[in-house]
Structures are given as structure tokens and as C-alpha cells.
PDB file of C-alpha atoms and ligand atoms in Angstrom:
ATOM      1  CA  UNK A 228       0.000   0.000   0.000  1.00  0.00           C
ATOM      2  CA  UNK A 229       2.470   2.588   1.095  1.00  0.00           C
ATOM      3  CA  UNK A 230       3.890   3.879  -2.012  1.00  0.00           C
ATOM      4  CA  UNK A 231       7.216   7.224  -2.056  1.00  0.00           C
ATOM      5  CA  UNK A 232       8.976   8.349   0.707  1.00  0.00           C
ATOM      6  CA  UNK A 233       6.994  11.759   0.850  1.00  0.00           C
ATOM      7  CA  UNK A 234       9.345  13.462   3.888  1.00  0.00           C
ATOM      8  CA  UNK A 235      11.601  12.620   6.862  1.00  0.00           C
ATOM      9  CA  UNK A 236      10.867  15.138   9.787  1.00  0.00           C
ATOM     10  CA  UNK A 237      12.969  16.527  11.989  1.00  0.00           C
ATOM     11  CA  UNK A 238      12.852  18.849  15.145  1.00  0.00           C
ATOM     12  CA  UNK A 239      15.254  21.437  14.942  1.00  0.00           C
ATOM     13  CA  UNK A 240      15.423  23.978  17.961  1.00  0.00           C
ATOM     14  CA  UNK A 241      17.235  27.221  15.875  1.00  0.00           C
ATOM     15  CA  UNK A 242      14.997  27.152  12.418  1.00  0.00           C
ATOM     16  CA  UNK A 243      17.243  29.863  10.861  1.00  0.00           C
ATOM     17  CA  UNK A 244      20.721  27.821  12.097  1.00  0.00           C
ATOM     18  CA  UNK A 245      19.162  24.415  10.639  1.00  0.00           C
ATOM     19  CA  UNK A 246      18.253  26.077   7.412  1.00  0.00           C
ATOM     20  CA  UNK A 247      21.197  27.453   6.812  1.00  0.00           C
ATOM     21  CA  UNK A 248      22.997  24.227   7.183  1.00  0.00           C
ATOM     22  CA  UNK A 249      20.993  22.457   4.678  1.00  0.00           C
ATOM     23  CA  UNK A 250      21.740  25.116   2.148  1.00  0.00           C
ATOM     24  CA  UNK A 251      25.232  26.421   2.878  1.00  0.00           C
ATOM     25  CA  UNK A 252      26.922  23.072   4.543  1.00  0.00           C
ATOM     26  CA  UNK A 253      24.675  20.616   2.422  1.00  0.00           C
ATOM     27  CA  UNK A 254      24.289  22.351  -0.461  1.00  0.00           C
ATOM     28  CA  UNK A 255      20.777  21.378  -0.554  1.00  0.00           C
ATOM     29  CA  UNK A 256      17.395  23.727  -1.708  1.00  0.00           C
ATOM     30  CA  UNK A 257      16.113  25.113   0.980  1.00  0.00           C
ATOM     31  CA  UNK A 258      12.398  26.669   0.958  1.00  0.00           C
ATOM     32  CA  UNK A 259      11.625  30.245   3.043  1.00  0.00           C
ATOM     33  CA  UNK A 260      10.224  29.138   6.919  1.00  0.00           C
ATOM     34  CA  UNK A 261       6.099  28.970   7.185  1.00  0.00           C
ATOM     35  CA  UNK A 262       4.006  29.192  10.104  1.00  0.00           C
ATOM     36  CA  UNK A 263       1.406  26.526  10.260  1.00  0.00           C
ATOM     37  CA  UNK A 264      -0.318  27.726  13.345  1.00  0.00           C
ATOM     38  CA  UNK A 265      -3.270  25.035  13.012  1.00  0.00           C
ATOM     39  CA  UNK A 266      -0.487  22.534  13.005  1.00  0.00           C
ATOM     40  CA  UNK A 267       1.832  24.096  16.141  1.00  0.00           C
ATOM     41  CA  UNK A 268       5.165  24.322  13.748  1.00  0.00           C
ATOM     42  CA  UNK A 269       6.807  26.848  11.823  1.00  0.00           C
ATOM     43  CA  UNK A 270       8.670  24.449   8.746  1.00  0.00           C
ATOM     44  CA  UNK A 271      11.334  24.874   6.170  1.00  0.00           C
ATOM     45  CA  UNK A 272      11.013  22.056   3.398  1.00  0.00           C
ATOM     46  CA  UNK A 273      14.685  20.991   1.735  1.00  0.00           C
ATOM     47  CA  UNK A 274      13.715  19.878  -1.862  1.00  0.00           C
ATOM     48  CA  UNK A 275      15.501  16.808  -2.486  1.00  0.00           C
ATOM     49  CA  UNK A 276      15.286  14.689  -6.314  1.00  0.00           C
ATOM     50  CA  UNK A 277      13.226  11.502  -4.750  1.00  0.00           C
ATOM     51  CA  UNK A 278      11.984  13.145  -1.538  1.00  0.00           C
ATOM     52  CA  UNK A 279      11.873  16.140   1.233  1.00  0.00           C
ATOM     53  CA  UNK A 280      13.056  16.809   4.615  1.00  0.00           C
ATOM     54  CA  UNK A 281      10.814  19.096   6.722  1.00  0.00           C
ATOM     55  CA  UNK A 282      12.635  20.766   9.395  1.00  0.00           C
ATOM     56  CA  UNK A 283      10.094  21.897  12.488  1.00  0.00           C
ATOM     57  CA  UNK A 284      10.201  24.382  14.976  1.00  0.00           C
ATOM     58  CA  UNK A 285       7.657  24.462  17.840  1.00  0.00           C
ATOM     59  CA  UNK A 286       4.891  27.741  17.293  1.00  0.00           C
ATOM     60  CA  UNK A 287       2.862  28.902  19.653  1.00  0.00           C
ATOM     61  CA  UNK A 288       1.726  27.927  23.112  1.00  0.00           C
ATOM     62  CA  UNK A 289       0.870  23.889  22.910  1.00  0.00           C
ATOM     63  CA  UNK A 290       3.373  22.538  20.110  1.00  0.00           C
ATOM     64  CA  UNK A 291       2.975  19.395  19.123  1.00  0.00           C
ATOM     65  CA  UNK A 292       6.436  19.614  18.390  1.00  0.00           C
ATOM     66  CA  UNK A 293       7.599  20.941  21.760  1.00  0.00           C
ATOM     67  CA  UNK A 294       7.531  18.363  24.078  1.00  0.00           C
ATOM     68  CA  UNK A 295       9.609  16.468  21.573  1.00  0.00           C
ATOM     69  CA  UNK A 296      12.220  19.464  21.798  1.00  0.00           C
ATOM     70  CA  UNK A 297      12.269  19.439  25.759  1.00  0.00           C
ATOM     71  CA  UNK A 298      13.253  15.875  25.617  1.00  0.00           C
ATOM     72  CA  UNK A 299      15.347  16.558  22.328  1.00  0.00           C
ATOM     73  CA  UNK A 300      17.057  19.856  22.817  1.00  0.00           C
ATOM     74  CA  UNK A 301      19.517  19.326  20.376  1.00  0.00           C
ATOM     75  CA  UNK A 302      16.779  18.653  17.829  1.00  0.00           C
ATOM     76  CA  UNK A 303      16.059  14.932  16.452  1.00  0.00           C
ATOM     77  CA  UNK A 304      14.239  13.093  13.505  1.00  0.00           C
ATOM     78  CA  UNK A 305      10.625  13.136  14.509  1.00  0.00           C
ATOM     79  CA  UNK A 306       8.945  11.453  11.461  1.00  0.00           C
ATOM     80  CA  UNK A 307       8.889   9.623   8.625  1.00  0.00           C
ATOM     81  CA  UNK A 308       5.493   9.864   6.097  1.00  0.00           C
ATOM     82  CA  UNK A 309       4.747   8.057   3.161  1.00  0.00           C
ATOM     83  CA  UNK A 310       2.104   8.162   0.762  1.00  0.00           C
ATOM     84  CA  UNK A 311      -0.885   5.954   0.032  1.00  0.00           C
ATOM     85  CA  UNK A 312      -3.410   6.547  -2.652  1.00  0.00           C
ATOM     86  CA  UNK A 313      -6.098   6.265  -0.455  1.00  0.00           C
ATOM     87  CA  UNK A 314      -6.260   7.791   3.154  1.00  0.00           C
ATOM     88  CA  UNK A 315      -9.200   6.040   4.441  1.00  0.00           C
ATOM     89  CA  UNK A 316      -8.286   3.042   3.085  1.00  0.00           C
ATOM     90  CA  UNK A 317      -5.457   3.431   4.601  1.00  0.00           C
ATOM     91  CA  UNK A 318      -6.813   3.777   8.251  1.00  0.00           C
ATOM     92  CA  UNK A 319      -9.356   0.787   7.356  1.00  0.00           C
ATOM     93  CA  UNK A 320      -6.060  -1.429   6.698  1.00  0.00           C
ATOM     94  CA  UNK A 321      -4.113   0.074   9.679  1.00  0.00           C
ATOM     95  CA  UNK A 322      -7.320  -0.552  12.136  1.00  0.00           C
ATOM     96  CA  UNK A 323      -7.949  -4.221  10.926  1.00  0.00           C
ATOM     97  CA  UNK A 324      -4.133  -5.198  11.338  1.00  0.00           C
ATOM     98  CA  UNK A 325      -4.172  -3.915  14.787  1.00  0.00           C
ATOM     99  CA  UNK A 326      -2.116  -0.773  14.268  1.00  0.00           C
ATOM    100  CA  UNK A 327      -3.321   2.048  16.257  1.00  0.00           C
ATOM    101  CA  UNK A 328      -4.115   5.318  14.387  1.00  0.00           C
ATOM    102  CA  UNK A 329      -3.564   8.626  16.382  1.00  0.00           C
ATOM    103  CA  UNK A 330      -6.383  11.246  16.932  1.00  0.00           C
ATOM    104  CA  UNK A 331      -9.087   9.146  16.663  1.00  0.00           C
ATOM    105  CA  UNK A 332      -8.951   7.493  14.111  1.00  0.00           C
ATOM    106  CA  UNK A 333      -9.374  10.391  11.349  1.00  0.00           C
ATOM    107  CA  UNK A 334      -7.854  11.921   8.699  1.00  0.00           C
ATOM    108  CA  UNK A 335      -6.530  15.805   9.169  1.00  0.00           C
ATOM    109  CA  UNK A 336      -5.287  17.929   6.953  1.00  0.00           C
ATOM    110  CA  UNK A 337      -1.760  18.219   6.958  1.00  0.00           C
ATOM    111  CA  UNK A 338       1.044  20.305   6.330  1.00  0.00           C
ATOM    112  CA  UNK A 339       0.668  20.440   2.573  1.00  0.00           C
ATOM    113  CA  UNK A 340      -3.121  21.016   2.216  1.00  0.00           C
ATOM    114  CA  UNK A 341      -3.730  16.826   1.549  1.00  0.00           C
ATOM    115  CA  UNK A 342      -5.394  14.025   4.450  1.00  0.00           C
ATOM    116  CA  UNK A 343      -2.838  12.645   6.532  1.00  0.00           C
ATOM    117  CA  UNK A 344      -3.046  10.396   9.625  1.00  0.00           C
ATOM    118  CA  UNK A 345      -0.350   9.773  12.253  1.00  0.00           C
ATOM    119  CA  UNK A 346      -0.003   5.797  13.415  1.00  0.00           C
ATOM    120  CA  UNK A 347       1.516   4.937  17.201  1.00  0.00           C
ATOM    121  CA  UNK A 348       4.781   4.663  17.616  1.00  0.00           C
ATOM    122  CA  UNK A 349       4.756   1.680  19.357  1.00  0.00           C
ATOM    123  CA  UNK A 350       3.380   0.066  16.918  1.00  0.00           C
ATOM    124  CA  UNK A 351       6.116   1.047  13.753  1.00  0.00           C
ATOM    125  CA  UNK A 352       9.352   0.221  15.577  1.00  0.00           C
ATOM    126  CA  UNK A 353       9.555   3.189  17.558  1.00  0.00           C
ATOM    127  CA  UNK A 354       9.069   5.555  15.018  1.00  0.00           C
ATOM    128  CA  UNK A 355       6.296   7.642  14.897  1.00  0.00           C
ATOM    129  CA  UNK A 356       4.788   7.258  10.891  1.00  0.00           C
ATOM    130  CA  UNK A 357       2.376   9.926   8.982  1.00  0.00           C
ATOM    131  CA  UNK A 358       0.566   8.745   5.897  1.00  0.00           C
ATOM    132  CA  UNK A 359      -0.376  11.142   3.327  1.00  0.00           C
ATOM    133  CA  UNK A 360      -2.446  10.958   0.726  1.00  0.00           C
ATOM    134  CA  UNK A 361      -1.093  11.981  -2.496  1.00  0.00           C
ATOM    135  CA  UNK A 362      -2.170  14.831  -4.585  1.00  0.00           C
ATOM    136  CA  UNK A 363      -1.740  18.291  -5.800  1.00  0.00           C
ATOM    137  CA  UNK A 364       0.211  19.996  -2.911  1.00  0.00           C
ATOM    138  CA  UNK A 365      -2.236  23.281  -1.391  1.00  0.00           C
ATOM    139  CA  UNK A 366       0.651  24.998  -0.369  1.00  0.00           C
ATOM    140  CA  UNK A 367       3.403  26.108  -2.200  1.00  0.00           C
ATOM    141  CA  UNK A 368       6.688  27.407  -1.618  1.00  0.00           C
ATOM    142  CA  UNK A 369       9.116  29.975  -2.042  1.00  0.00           C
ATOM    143  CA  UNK A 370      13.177  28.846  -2.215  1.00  0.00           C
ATOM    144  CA  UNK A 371      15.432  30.565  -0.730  1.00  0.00           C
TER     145      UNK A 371
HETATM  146 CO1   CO B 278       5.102  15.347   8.203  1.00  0.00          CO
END
């Protein structure tokens, strides 16, 4: 079912600091920050050929994104999402094989305007894994 490697996601605690070694140190395209209030982050996206690495910073009061960082203050991959043609198909596959699907159960929108879902931890080898339903990205944006 589970189809690209849509983004790796990592916590970063300076946003400006992380950009800027992405682009300077690894040479690598590196997007203007946006705030994503509904969402708790503030992300830069690094464009790479066969995927994308979405560097967070906690925004605003209750940060998804923040507890991670008090545990993490050096920063840390948070992460990993792939894409599935289907989103609630998806969930229907994840709930009948016993893996549990965070926030109830349903789809939000995500970071780039398309359904995603986030699946326990616990349950994916210690790594916490978003699926995203492919599409036309909502958002677009700007390089640096
Ligand atoms: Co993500």
C-alpha cells in the first residue's frame, strides 16, 4: 500500500541555524520558513530529487512539536510519512491489522493542504509514521 517516501521530519530547535545548514553546509534547496499555526510548527522544506526533509520548529503555546524538543534539545528526527493513494483506506487497513491510528482514528489535513493520519509509535518500531495521501500539494513554496 504505502507507495514514495513523501518526507523525513525533523525537530530542529534554531529554524534559521538548521536552514542554513541544509543550504550552505549541504548544499541542498532550501524553501523560506512557514508558520502553520493550526499545526503548532513553523517548517522549512529541503527539496531533495526523490523526496523532502521538513525541518520543524515548535509555534505557539501547545506545540505538538515541543515536548519532543524538551526531551530533544539538540533537535532529532521526529517522522517519517509516506504516501498511500487512499487515506481512508489506509486507516481501514491500519485498524484491521491492529495498528493504532492517532487522533481518533481520522484523517486531518496536513502540512501540505492533503489528508494525513499519524499511526503509534509503538506500533512502527519506535518511530512515529504519517501517511499522506497523495495529490496536488495546497501549499506552495518559495526557495530561498
Ligand atoms: Co510530516
Amino acid at each position: 500500500m504505502i507507495g514514495k517516501l513523501n518526507h523525513i521530519a525533523i525537530v530542529v530547535p534554531d529554524l534559521a541555524a538548521a536552514a542554513n545548514l541544509y543550504k550552505e553546509t549541504l548544499g541542498g534547496r532550501v524553501s523560506n520558513p512557514v508558520d502553520m499555526p493550526e499545526h503548532g510548527v513553523t517548517t522549512v522544506f529541503v527539496e531533495l530529487d526523490n523526496s523532502k526533509v521538513e525541518l520543524l520548529h515548535p509555534l505557539g503555546e501547545d506545540s505538538a512539536v515541543q515536548n519532543f524538543l524538551n526531551n530533544n534539545p539538540g533537535g532529532g528526527m521526529h517522522h517519517v510519512c509516506y504516501e498511500v493513494p487512499d487515506i481512508d483506506a489506509a486507516i481501514k487497513q491500519m485498524v484491521d491489522k491492529g495498528a493504532r491510528v492517532l487522533g481518533g482514528g481520522k484523517s486531518k489535513i496536513g502540512a501540505h493542504g492533503l489528508p494525513v493520519v499519524f499511526l503509534h509509535p509503538k506500533d512502527f518500531c519506535g518511530t512515529l509514521v504519517e501517511l499522506e495521501e497523495i495529490g496536488e500539494p495546497q501549499i506552495s513554496y518559495t526557495m530561498m
